[in-house]
Coordinates of N, CA, C and O in Angstrom, one line a residue:
M1 N -35.3 -3.2 -47.5 CA -35.1 -3.6 -46.1 C -35.6 -5.0 -45.9 O -36.6 -5.4 -46.4
K2 N -34.8 -5.7 -45.2 CA -35.1 -7.1 -44.9 C -36.1 -7.2 -43.7 O -36.0 -6.5 -42.8
H3 N -37.1 -8.2 -43.9 CA -38.1 -8.4 -42.8 C -37.4 -8.9 -41.5 O -36.5 -9.7 -41.6
Y4 N -37.9 -8.4 -40.4 CA -37.4 -8.8 -39.1 C -38.6 -9.2 -38.2 O -38.3 -9.6 -37.0
Y5 N -39.8 -9.1 -38.7 CA -41.0 -9.3 -37.8 C -41.0 -10.6 -37.1 O -41.5 -10.8 -36.0
S6 N -40.4 -11.7 -37.7 CA -40.4 -13.0 -37.1 C -39.6 -13.0 -35.8 O -39.8 -13.9 -35.0
K7 N -38.8 -12.0 -35.6 CA -38.0 -11.9 -34.3 C -38.7 -11.2 -33.2 O -38.3 -11.1 -32.1
V8 N -39.9 -10.6 -33.6 CA -40.7 -9.9 -32.6 C -41.7 -10.8 -32.0 O -42.5 -11.5 -32.7
Q9 N -41.8 -10.8 -30.7 CA -42.8 -11.7 -30.0 C -44.2 -11.1 -30.3 O -44.4 -9.9 -30.3
G10 N -45.1 -12.0 -30.5 CA -46.5 -11.6 -30.7 C -47.1 -12.3 -31.8 O -46.8 -13.4 -32.2
W11 N -48.1 -11.6 -32.5 CA -48.9 -12.2 -33.5 C -48.8 -11.4 -34.8 O -48.8 -10.2 -34.8
A12 N -48.8 -12.1 -35.9 CA -48.9 -11.5 -37.2 C -49.4 -12.5 -38.2 O -48.8 -12.9 -39.2
S13 N -50.6 -12.9 -37.9 CA -51.3 -14.0 -38.6 C -51.8 -13.6 -40.0 O -52.1 -14.4 -40.8
F14 N -51.9 -12.3 -40.2 CA -52.6 -11.8 -41.4 C -51.7 -10.9 -42.3 O -52.2 -9.9 -42.8
I15 N -50.5 -11.3 -42.4 CA -49.5 -10.5 -43.2 C -49.9 -10.5 -44.6 O -49.7 -9.5 -45.3
G16 N -50.6 -11.5 -45.1 CA -51.1 -11.5 -46.5 C -52.1 -10.4 -46.7 O -52.0 -9.8 -47.8
L17 N -53.0 -10.2 -45.8 CA -53.9 -9.1 -45.9 C -53.2 -7.7 -45.9 O -53.5 -6.9 -46.7
Y18 N -52.3 -7.6 -45.0 CA -51.5 -6.3 -44.9 C -50.7 -6.1 -46.2 O -50.7 -5.0 -46.7
K19 N -50.1 -7.1 -46.7 CA -49.4 -7.0 -48.0 C -50.3 -6.6 -49.1 O -50.0 -5.8 -49.9
E20 N -51.5 -7.3 -49.2 CA -52.5 -7.0 -50.2 C -52.9 -5.5 -50.2 O -52.9 -4.9 -51.2
V21 N -53.1 -5.0 -49.0 CA -53.6 -3.6 -48.9 C -52.4 -2.7 -49.3 O -52.6 -1.7 -50.0
I22 N -51.2 -2.9 -48.8 CA -50.1 -2.0 -49.1 C -49.8 -2.1 -50.6 O -49.6 -1.0 -51.2
D23 N -49.9 -3.2 -51.2 CA -49.7 -3.4 -52.7 C -50.7 -2.6 -53.5 O -50.4 -2.0 -54.5
S24 N -51.9 -2.5 -52.9 CA -53.0 -1.9 -53.7 C -53.1 -0.4 -53.5 O -53.7 0.3 -54.4
L25 N -52.5 0.1 -52.5 CA -52.6 1.6 -52.2 C -51.5 2.3 -52.9 O -50.3 2.0 -52.8
P26 N -51.8 3.4 -53.7 CA -50.7 4.3 -54.2 C -50.1 5.2 -53.1 O -49.0 5.5 -53.2
Y27 N -50.9 5.5 -52.1 CA -50.5 6.3 -51.0 C -51.6 6.1 -49.9 O -52.7 5.5 -50.3
G28 N -51.5 6.6 -48.7 CA -52.6 6.5 -47.8 C -52.2 6.3 -46.4 O -51.1 6.5 -46.0
L29 N -53.3 5.9 -45.6 CA -53.2 5.8 -44.2 C -53.8 4.5 -43.7 O -54.9 4.2 -44.1
I30 N -53.0 3.7 -43.0 CA -53.4 2.5 -42.4 C -53.4 2.6 -40.9 O -52.4 3.1 -40.4
V31 N -54.4 2.2 -40.2 CA -54.5 2.2 -38.8 C -54.8 0.8 -38.3 O -55.7 0.1 -38.7
E32 N -54.0 0.4 -37.3 CA -54.1 -0.9 -36.6 C -54.4 -0.6 -35.2 O -53.7 0.1 -34.5
I33 N -55.5 -1.2 -34.7 CA -55.9 -1.1 -33.3 C -55.4 -2.4 -32.6 O -55.8 -3.5 -32.9
G34 N -54.5 -2.2 -31.6 CA -53.9 -3.3 -30.9 C -52.5 -3.6 -31.4 O -52.3 -4.0 -32.6
T35 N -51.5 -3.3 -30.6 CA -50.1 -3.3 -31.0 C -49.3 -4.5 -30.4 O -48.5 -5.1 -31.1
W36 N -49.6 -4.8 -29.2 CA -48.9 -5.7 -28.3 C -47.4 -5.3 -28.4 O -47.0 -4.2 -28.0
K37 N -46.5 -6.1 -29.1 CA -45.1 -5.7 -29.2 C -44.7 -5.3 -30.6 O -43.6 -5.0 -30.9
G38 N -45.7 -5.1 -31.5 CA -45.5 -4.6 -32.8 C -45.1 -5.5 -33.9 O -44.6 -5.1 -34.9
K39 N -45.4 -6.8 -33.8 CA -45.0 -7.7 -34.8 C -45.6 -7.4 -36.1 O -44.9 -7.3 -37.2
S40 N -47.0 -7.3 -36.2 CA -47.6 -7.0 -37.5 C -47.3 -5.6 -38.0 O -47.1 -5.4 -39.2
A41 N -47.1 -4.6 -37.1 CA -46.7 -3.3 -37.5 C -45.3 -3.3 -38.1 O -45.0 -2.6 -39.1
A42 N -44.4 -4.2 -37.6 CA -43.0 -4.3 -38.1 C -43.1 -4.9 -39.5 O -42.4 -4.4 -40.4
F43 N -43.9 -5.9 -39.7 CA -44.1 -6.4 -41.1 C -44.6 -5.3 -42.0 O -44.0 -5.1 -43.1
A44 N -45.6 -4.6 -41.6 CA -46.2 -3.6 -42.5 C -45.2 -2.5 -42.8 O -45.1 -2.0 -43.9
G45 N -44.5 -2.1 -41.8 CA -43.5 -1.0 -41.9 C -42.4 -1.4 -43.0 O -42.1 -0.5 -43.8
V46 N -41.9 -2.6 -42.9 CA -40.9 -3.0 -43.9 C -41.6 -3.0 -45.3 O -41.0 -2.6 -46.3
E47 N -42.8 -3.6 -45.4 CA -43.5 -3.6 -46.7 C -43.6 -2.2 -47.3 O -43.4 -1.9 -48.5
I48 N -44.0 -1.2 -46.4 CA -44.2 0.2 -46.9 C -42.9 0.8 -47.3 O -42.8 1.4 -48.4
I49 N -41.8 0.6 -46.5 CA -40.5 1.1 -46.9 C -40.1 0.5 -48.2 O -39.6 1.2 -49.1
N50 N -40.2 -0.8 -48.4 CA -39.8 -1.5 -49.6 C -40.7 -1.1 -50.8 O -40.2 -1.1 -52.0
S51 N -41.9 -0.6 -50.6 CA -42.8 -0.2 -51.7 C -42.4 1.2 -52.2 O -42.7 1.5 -53.4
G52 N -41.8 2.0 -51.4 CA -41.4 3.3 -51.7 C -42.6 4.3 -51.8 O -42.5 5.4 -52.3
K53 N -43.8 3.8 -51.4 CA -45.0 4.6 -51.5 C -45.2 5.5 -50.2 O -44.8 5.1 -49.1
P54 N -45.8 6.6 -50.4 CA -46.1 7.5 -49.2 C -47.3 7.0 -48.5 O -48.4 7.5 -48.5
I55 N -47.1 5.9 -47.7 CA -48.1 5.3 -46.9 C -47.7 5.5 -45.4 O -46.6 5.2 -45.1
R56 N -48.6 5.9 -44.6 CA -48.4 6.1 -43.2 C -49.1 5.0 -42.5 O -50.3 4.7 -42.8
F57 N -48.5 4.4 -41.5 CA -49.1 3.3 -40.7 C -49.1 3.8 -39.2 O -48.0 4.2 -38.7
V58 N -50.2 3.7 -38.6 CA -50.4 4.1 -37.2 C -50.9 2.9 -36.4 O -51.9 2.3 -36.8
T59 N -50.2 2.5 -35.4 CA -50.6 1.4 -34.5 C -51.0 2.1 -33.2 O -50.3 2.9 -32.6
V60 N -52.2 1.7 -32.7 CA -52.8 2.3 -31.5 C -52.9 1.2 -30.4 O -53.5 0.1 -30.7
D61 N -52.5 1.6 -29.2 CA -52.6 0.7 -28.1 C -52.5 1.5 -26.8 O -51.8 2.5 -26.7
H62 N -53.3 1.1 -25.8 CA -53.1 1.7 -24.5 C -52.0 1.1 -23.7 O -51.6 1.6 -22.6
F63 N -51.5 0.0 -24.2 CA -50.3 -0.7 -23.6 C -50.5 -1.1 -22.1 O -49.6 -1.2 -21.3
Q64 N -51.7 -1.5 -21.8 CA -52.0 -2.1 -20.5 C -52.3 -3.6 -20.6 O -52.6 -4.2 -19.7
G65 N -52.3 -4.1 -21.9 CA -52.6 -5.5 -22.1 C -54.0 -5.8 -22.1 O -54.8 -5.0 -21.6
S66 N -54.4 -6.9 -22.7 CA -55.8 -7.3 -22.7 C -56.1 -7.9 -21.3 O -55.1 -8.2 -20.6
P67 N -57.3 -8.0 -21.0 CA -57.6 -8.6 -19.6 C -56.9 -9.9 -19.4 O -56.5 -10.1 -18.2
N68 N -56.7 -10.8 -20.4 CA -56.1 -12.0 -20.1 C -54.6 -11.9 -20.1 O -53.9 -12.9 -19.9
H69 N -54.0 -10.7 -20.3 CA -52.6 -10.5 -20.3 C -52.1 -9.6 -19.2 O -50.9 -9.3 -19.0
R70 N -53.0 -9.0 -18.5 CA -52.7 -7.9 -17.5 C -51.7 -8.4 -16.4 O -51.0 -7.6 -15.8
D71 N -51.7 -9.7 -16.1 CA -50.8 -10.2 -15.1 C -49.5 -10.6 -15.6 O -48.6 -11.0 -14.8
C72 N -49.3 -10.5 -16.9 CA -48.0 -10.9 -17.5 C -46.9 -9.9 -17.1 O -47.2 -8.7 -17.1
E73 N -45.8 -10.4 -16.9 CA -44.6 -9.5 -16.5 C -44.3 -8.5 -17.6 O -44.0 -7.4 -17.4
D74 N -44.5 -9.0 -18.9 CA -44.2 -8.1 -20.1 C -45.0 -6.8 -20.1 O -44.6 -5.9 -20.7
V75 N -46.2 -6.8 -19.5 CA -47.1 -5.7 -19.6 C -46.5 -4.4 -19.0 O -46.7 -3.3 -19.5
K76 N -45.6 -4.6 -18.0 CA -45.0 -3.5 -17.4 C -44.1 -2.7 -18.3 O -43.9 -1.5 -18.2
T77 N -43.5 -3.3 -19.3 CA -42.7 -2.7 -20.3 C -43.2 -2.8 -21.7 O -42.4 -2.6 -22.7
L78 N -44.4 -3.0 -21.9 CA -45.0 -3.3 -23.2 C -44.8 -2.2 -24.2 O -44.3 -2.4 -25.3
E79 N -45.1 -1.0 -23.8 CA -44.9 0.2 -24.7 C -43.4 0.3 -25.1 O -43.1 0.5 -26.3
Q80 N -42.5 0.2 -24.1 CA -41.1 0.4 -24.5 C -40.6 -0.7 -25.4 O -39.9 -0.5 -26.3
Q81 N -41.1 -2.0 -25.2 CA -40.8 -3.1 -26.1 C -41.3 -2.8 -27.5 O -40.6 -3.0 -28.5
A82 N -42.6 -2.4 -27.6 CA -43.1 -2.1 -28.9 C -42.4 -1.0 -29.6 O -42.0 -1.1 -30.8
R83 N -42.1 0.1 -29.0 CA -41.3 1.2 -29.6 C -39.9 0.7 -30.0 O -39.5 1.1 -31.1
A84 N -39.3 -0.1 -29.2 CA -38.0 -0.6 -29.6 C -38.1 -1.5 -30.8 O -37.2 -1.4 -31.7
N85 N -39.1 -2.4 -30.8 CA -39.2 -3.3 -32.0 C -39.6 -2.5 -33.3 O -39.3 -3.0 -34.3
L86 N -40.2 -1.4 -33.1 CA -40.6 -0.6 -34.3 C -39.7 0.5 -34.7 O -39.9 1.2 -35.7
K87 N -38.6 0.6 -34.0 CA -37.6 1.7 -34.3 C -37.1 1.6 -35.7 O -36.9 2.6 -36.4
P88 N -36.8 0.4 -36.2 CA -36.3 0.3 -37.6 C -37.2 0.8 -38.7 O -36.8 1.2 -39.8
V89 N -38.5 0.9 -38.3 CA -39.5 1.3 -39.3 C -40.2 2.6 -38.9 O -41.2 3.0 -39.4
A90 N -39.6 3.3 -37.9 CA -40.2 4.5 -37.4 C -40.4 5.6 -38.4 O -41.2 6.5 -38.2
S91 N -39.8 5.5 -39.6 CA -40.0 6.6 -40.6 C -41.4 6.4 -41.2 O -41.9 7.4 -41.8
V92 N -42.0 5.3 -41.1 CA -43.3 5.1 -41.7 C -44.4 4.6 -40.7 O -45.6 4.6 -41.0
V93 N -43.9 4.2 -39.5 CA -44.9 3.6 -38.5 C -44.9 4.6 -37.3 O -43.8 4.8 -36.7
D94 N -46.1 5.0 -36.9 CA -46.2 5.8 -35.7 C -46.9 5.0 -34.7 O -47.8 4.2 -35.0
V95 N -46.5 5.1 -33.4 CA -47.1 4.4 -32.3 C -47.9 5.5 -31.5 O -47.4 6.5 -31.1
L96 N -49.2 5.2 -31.4 CA -50.1 6.1 -30.7 C -50.5 5.4 -29.4 O -51.3 4.5 -29.4
A97 N -50.0 5.9 -28.3 CA -50.3 5.2 -27.0 C -51.5 5.9 -26.3 O -51.4 6.8 -25.4
L98 N -52.7 5.5 -26.8 CA -53.9 5.9 -26.2 C -55.0 4.8 -26.3 O -54.8 3.9 -27.1
P99 N -56.0 4.9 -25.4 CA -57.1 3.9 -25.6 C -57.7 4.1 -27.0 O -57.7 5.3 -27.5
S100 N -58.2 3.1 -27.6 CA -58.6 3.1 -29.0 C -59.7 4.2 -29.3 O -59.5 5.0 -30.2
V101 N -60.7 4.3 -28.5 CA -61.8 5.2 -28.7 C -61.3 6.7 -28.6 O -61.6 7.5 -29.4
E102 N -60.4 6.9 -27.6 CA -59.8 8.2 -27.5 C -58.9 8.6 -28.7 O -58.9 9.7 -29.2
A103 N -58.2 7.6 -29.1 CA -57.3 7.8 -30.3 C -58.1 8.1 -31.6 O -57.7 9.0 -32.4
A104 N -59.3 7.5 -31.7 CA -60.1 7.8 -32.9 C -60.4 9.2 -33.0 O -60.5 9.8 -34.2
A105 N -60.6 9.9 -31.9 CA -61.0 11.3 -32.0 C -59.9 12.2 -32.5 O -60.1 13.4 -32.9
T106 N -58.7 11.7 -32.6 CA -57.6 12.5 -33.2 C -57.4 12.4 -34.7 O -56.6 13.0 -35.3
F107 N -58.3 11.6 -35.3 CA -58.3 11.4 -36.8 C -59.4 12.1 -37.4 O -60.5 12.1 -36.9
E108 N -59.2 12.6 -38.6 CA -60.3 13.2 -39.4 C -61.2 12.2 -39.9 O -60.8 11.1 -40.3
D109 N -62.5 12.5 -40.0 CA -63.4 11.6 -40.7 C -63.0 11.4 -42.2 O -62.5 12.3 -42.8
G110 N -63.1 10.2 -42.6 CA -62.8 9.9 -44.0 C -61.3 9.9 -44.4 O -60.9 10.1 -45.5
S111 N -60.4 9.7 -43.4 CA -59.0 9.9 -43.6 C -58.2 8.5 -43.7 O -57.1 8.5 -44.2
I112 N -58.9 7.5 -43.3 CA -58.2 6.2 -43.3 C -58.5 5.3 -44.4 O -59.7 5.1 -44.8
D113 N -57.5 4.7 -45.0 CA -57.8 3.7 -46.2 C -58.0 2.3 -45.7 O -58.8 1.6 -46.3
F114 N -57.3 1.9 -44.6 CA -57.5 0.5 -44.1 C -57.4 0.6 -42.6 O -56.5 1.2 -42.0
L115 N -58.4 0.0 -42.0 CA -58.5 -0.1 -40.5 C -58.5 -1.6 -40.1 O -59.4 -2.3 -40.6
F116 N -57.6 -2.0 -39.3 CA -57.6 -3.3 -38.8 C -57.8 -3.3 -37.3 O -57.0 -2.7 -36.5
I117 N -58.8 -4.0 -36.8 CA -59.2 -4.0 -35.4 C -58.7 -5.3 -34.7 O -59.2 -6.3 -35.1
D118 N -57.8 -5.1 -33.8 CA -57.3 -6.3 -33.0 C -57.0 -5.9 -31.6 O -55.9 -6.1 -31.1
G119 N -58.0 -5.2 -31.0 CA -57.8 -4.7 -29.6 C -58.4 -5.8 -28.7 O -58.2 -7.0 -28.9
T120 N -59.2 -5.4 -27.7 CA -59.8 -6.3 -26.8 C -60.9 -7.1 -27.5 O -61.7 -6.5 -28.2
H121 N -60.9 -8.4 -27.4 CA -61.7 -9.3 -28.2 C -63.0 -9.6 -27.6 O -63.3 -10.8 -27.3
D122 N -63.9 -8.6 -27.3 CA -65.2 -8.9 -26.8 C -66.2 -8.0 -27.5 O -65.8 -7.0 -28.1
Y123 N -67.4 -8.3 -27.3 CA -68.5 -7.6 -28.0 C -68.5 -6.1 -27.7 O -68.5 -5.2 -28.6
E124 N -68.4 -5.7 -26.5 CA -68.5 -4.3 -26.1 C -67.3 -3.5 -26.6 O -67.5 -2.4 -27.2
N125 N -66.1 -4.0 -26.5 CA -65.0 -3.3 -27.0 C -64.9 -3.2 -28.5 O -64.5 -2.2 -29.1
V126 N -65.2 -4.3 -29.2 CA -65.2 -4.3 -30.7 C -66.3 -3.3 -31.2 O -66.1 -2.5 -32.1
K127 N -67.5 -3.3 -30.6 CA -68.5 -2.4 -31.0 C -68.1 -1.0 -30.8 O -68.3 -0.1 -31.6
A128 N -67.5 -0.7 -29.6 CA -67.0 0.7 -29.3 C -66.0 1.1 -30.3 O -66.0 2.3 -30.8
D129 N -65.0 0.2 -30.7 CA -64.0 0.5 -31.7 C -64.7 0.8 -33.0 O -64.3 1.8 -33.7
L130 N -65.6 0.0 -33.4 CA -66.2 0.2 -34.7 C -67.0 1.5 -34.8 O -67.0 2.2 -35.8
L131 N -67.7 1.8 -33.7 CA -68.5 3.0 -33.7 C -67.6 4.3 -33.7 O -67.9 5.2 -34.4
A132 N -66.5 4.2 -33.0 CA -65.5 5.3 -33.0 C -64.8 5.5 -34.3 O -64.5 6.6 -34.8
W133 N -64.4 4.3 -34.9 CA -63.4 4.4 -36.0 C -64.1 4.3 -37.4 O -63.5 4.8 -38.4
K134 N -65.3 3.8 -37.5 CA -65.9 3.6 -38.8 C -66.0 4.9 -39.6 O -65.7 5.0 -40.8
P135 N -66.4 6.1 -38.9 CA -66.5 7.3 -39.7 C -65.1 7.8 -40.1 O -65.1 8.7 -41.0
K136 N -64.1 7.3 -39.6 CA -62.7 7.7 -40.0 C -62.2 7.1 -41.2 O -61.3 7.5 -41.8
V137 N -62.9 6.0 -41.7 CA -62.5 5.3 -42.9 C -63.1 5.9 -44.1 O -64.3 6.2 -44.1
K138 N -62.3 6.1 -45.1 CA -62.8 6.7 -46.4 C -63.9 5.8 -47.0 O -63.9 4.6 -46.9
A139 N -64.7 6.4 -47.8 CA -65.7 5.7 -48.6 C -64.8 4.8 -49.5 O -63.9 5.2 -50.2
G140 N -65.2 3.5 -49.6 CA -64.4 2.6 -50.3 C -63.2 2.0 -49.6 O -62.5 1.1 -50.1
G141 N -62.9 2.5 -48.4 CA -61.9 1.9 -47.6 C -62.2 0.6 -47.0 O -63.4 0.2 -47.1
L142 N -61.3 -0.1 -46.4 CA -61.5 -1.4 -45.9 C -61.4 -1.4 -44.4 O -60.5 -0.8 -43.8
I143 N -62.4 -2.1 -43.8 CA -62.4 -2.4 -42.3 C -62.3 -3.9 -42.1 O -63.1 -4.6 -42.7
A144 N -61.4 -4.3 -41.3 CA -61.2 -5.7 -41.1 C -60.8 -5.9 -39.6 O -60.4 -4.9 -38.9
G145 N -60.8 -7.1 -39.1 CA -60.3 -7.4 -37.8 C -60.0 -8.8 -37.5 O -60.4 -9.7 -38.3
D146 N -59.4 -9.0 -36.4 CA -58.9 -10.4 -36.0 C -60.0 -11.0 -35.1 O -61.0 -10.4 -34.7
D147 N -59.8 -12.3 -34.9 CA -60.6 -13.1 -33.9 C -62.0 -13.3 -34.4 O -62.9 -13.2 -33.7
A148 N -62.1 -13.7 -35.7 CA -63.4 -14.0 -36.3 C -64.1 -15.2 -35.7 O -65.3 -15.4 -35.8
N149 N -63.3 -16.0 -34.9 CA -63.9 -17.1 -34.3 C -64.5 -16.8 -32.9 O -65.1 -17.7 -32.3
W150 N -64.4 -15.6 -32.5 CA -65.0 -15.2 -31.2 C -66.4 -14.6 -31.5 O -66.6 -13.7 -32.2
D151 N -67.4 -15.2 -30.8 CA -68.8 -14.8 -31.1 C -69.1 -13.4 -30.9 O -69.7 -12.7 -31.7
G152 N -68.6 -12.8 -29.8 CA -68.8 -11.4 -29.5 C -68.2 -10.5 -30.6 O -68.8 -9.4 -30.9
V153 N -67.1 -10.8 -31.1 CA -66.4 -10.1 -32.1 C -67.2 -10.1 -33.4 O -67.5 -9.0 -34.0
K154 N -67.6 -11.3 -33.8 CA -68.5 -11.4 -35.0 C -69.8 -10.6 -34.9 O -70.2 -9.9 -35.8
E155 N -70.4 -10.8 -33.7 CA -71.7 -10.1 -33.5 C -71.6 -8.6 -33.5 O -72.4 -7.9 -34.2
A156 N -70.6 -8.0 -32.9 CA -70.4 -6.6 -33.0 C -70.1 -6.1 -34.4 O -70.6 -5.1 -34.9
A157 N -69.2 -6.8 -35.1 CA -68.9 -6.5 -36.5 C -70.1 -6.5 -37.4 O -70.4 -5.6 -38.2
R158 N -70.9 -7.5 -37.2 CA -72.2 -7.6 -38.1 C -73.2 -6.5 -37.7 O -73.8 -6.0 -38.5
E159 N -73.3 -6.2 -36.4 CA -74.2 -5.2 -35.9 C -73.9 -3.8 -36.5 O -74.7 -3.1 -36.9
I160 N -72.6 -3.5 -36.5 CA -72.2 -2.2 -37.0 C -72.0 -2.1 -38.5 O -72.3 -1.1 -39.1
L161 N -71.4 -3.1 -39.0 CA -71.1 -3.1 -40.5 C -72.1 -3.8 -41.4 O -72.0 -3.6 -42.6
G162 N -73.0 -4.5 -40.8 CA -73.9 -5.3 -41.7 C -73.2 -6.6 -42.0 O -72.7 -7.3 -41.2
E163 N -73.2 -6.9 -43.3 CA -72.6 -8.2 -43.8 C -71.1 -8.1 -43.6 O -70.4 -7.1 -43.9
I164 N -70.5 -9.2 -43.1 CA -69.1 -9.3 -43.1 C -68.7 -10.7 -43.7 O -69.5 -11.5 -43.9
V165 N -67.4 -10.7 -44.1 CA -66.9 -12.0 -44.7 C -65.8 -12.5 -43.8 O -65.0 -11.8 -43.3
I166 N -65.9 -13.8 -43.5 CA -64.9 -14.5 -42.7 C -63.9 -15.1 -43.7 O -64.2 -15.8 -44.6
V167 N -62.6 -14.7 -43.5 CA -61.5 -15.2 -44.3 C -60.6 -16.1 -43.5 O -60.2 -15.8 -42.4
E168 N -60.3 -17.3 -44.1 CA -59.4 -18.2 -43.4 C -58.1 -18.4 -44.3 O -58.0 -19.3 -45.1
P169 N -57.1 -17.5 -44.1 CA -55.9 -17.5 -44.9 C -55.0 -18.6 -44.5 O -54.1 -19.0 -45.3
S170 N -55.1 -19.1 -43.3 CA -54.2 -20.1 -42.8 C -54.7 -20.8 -41.6 O -55.7 -20.4 -41.0
P171 N -54.1 -22.0 -41.2 CA -54.6 -22.7 -40.0 C -54.4 -21.8 -38.8 O -55.0 -22.1 -37.7
K172 N -53.6 -20.8 -38.8 CA -53.3 -20.0 -37.7 C -54.4 -19.1 -37.2 O -54.4 -18.6 -36.1
G173 N -55.4 -18.8 -38.1 CA -56.5 -18.0 -37.7 C -57.4 -17.5 -38.8 O -57.1 -17.7 -40.0
R174 N -58.4 -16.9 -38.4 CA -59.4 -16.3 -39.3 C -59.6 -14.8 -39.0 O -59.5 -14.4 -37.8
Y175 N -59.8 -14.0 -40.0 CA -60.2 -12.6 -39.8 C -61.5 -12.3 -40.4 O -62.0 -13.1 -41.3
W176 N -62.1 -11.2 -40.0 CA -63.3 -10.8 -40.7 C -63.0 -9.5 -41.4 O -62.1 -8.8 -41.1
R177 N -63.8 -9.2 -42.5 CA -63.7 -8.0 -43.2 C -65.1 -7.6 -43.6 O -65.9 -8.4 -43.8
A178 N -65.2 -6.2 -43.7 CA -66.5 -5.7 -44.2 C -66.8 -6.3 -45.6 O -65.8 -6.3 -46.4
A179 N -68.0 -6.6 -45.9 CA -68.3 -7.1 -47.2 C -68.3 -6.1 -48.3 O -68.4 -4.9 -48.0

């Protein structure tokens, strides 16, 4: 399947990380917190389909937008736009329209191979996400997240995970990952 994520509005700054994880998994479960319109999920979905591996990708969002986006006209149809953008990869990508912490309760402990947190970018929300989702990640699984340049994000990640690594794959951004 040909990639189409570049036609989806939004962000997909860490496709290298997503590709690395998909390439390394023989099968598994990937969960992304924060969907917006599905750009990074569209990339991952195509990679999973092209790999032929039994990997499931779940993207979680309440679809009310971040506080800095709540006044955007797009927020009114955000969920519909995301679902439409992800329709070509719906065989491997599930959209879970719930607040992050509530969604975490629907997953078994130790069931997730890779968790990427890119929800609301502040200390309280990142901490709540990590507390809710960390038990869901398998031993040896990877936890990572966006917005490593935001102090509250880094502080919450370090508080819950201990040591983290800041990765700068491109001028477009930095992400953090558990050490």
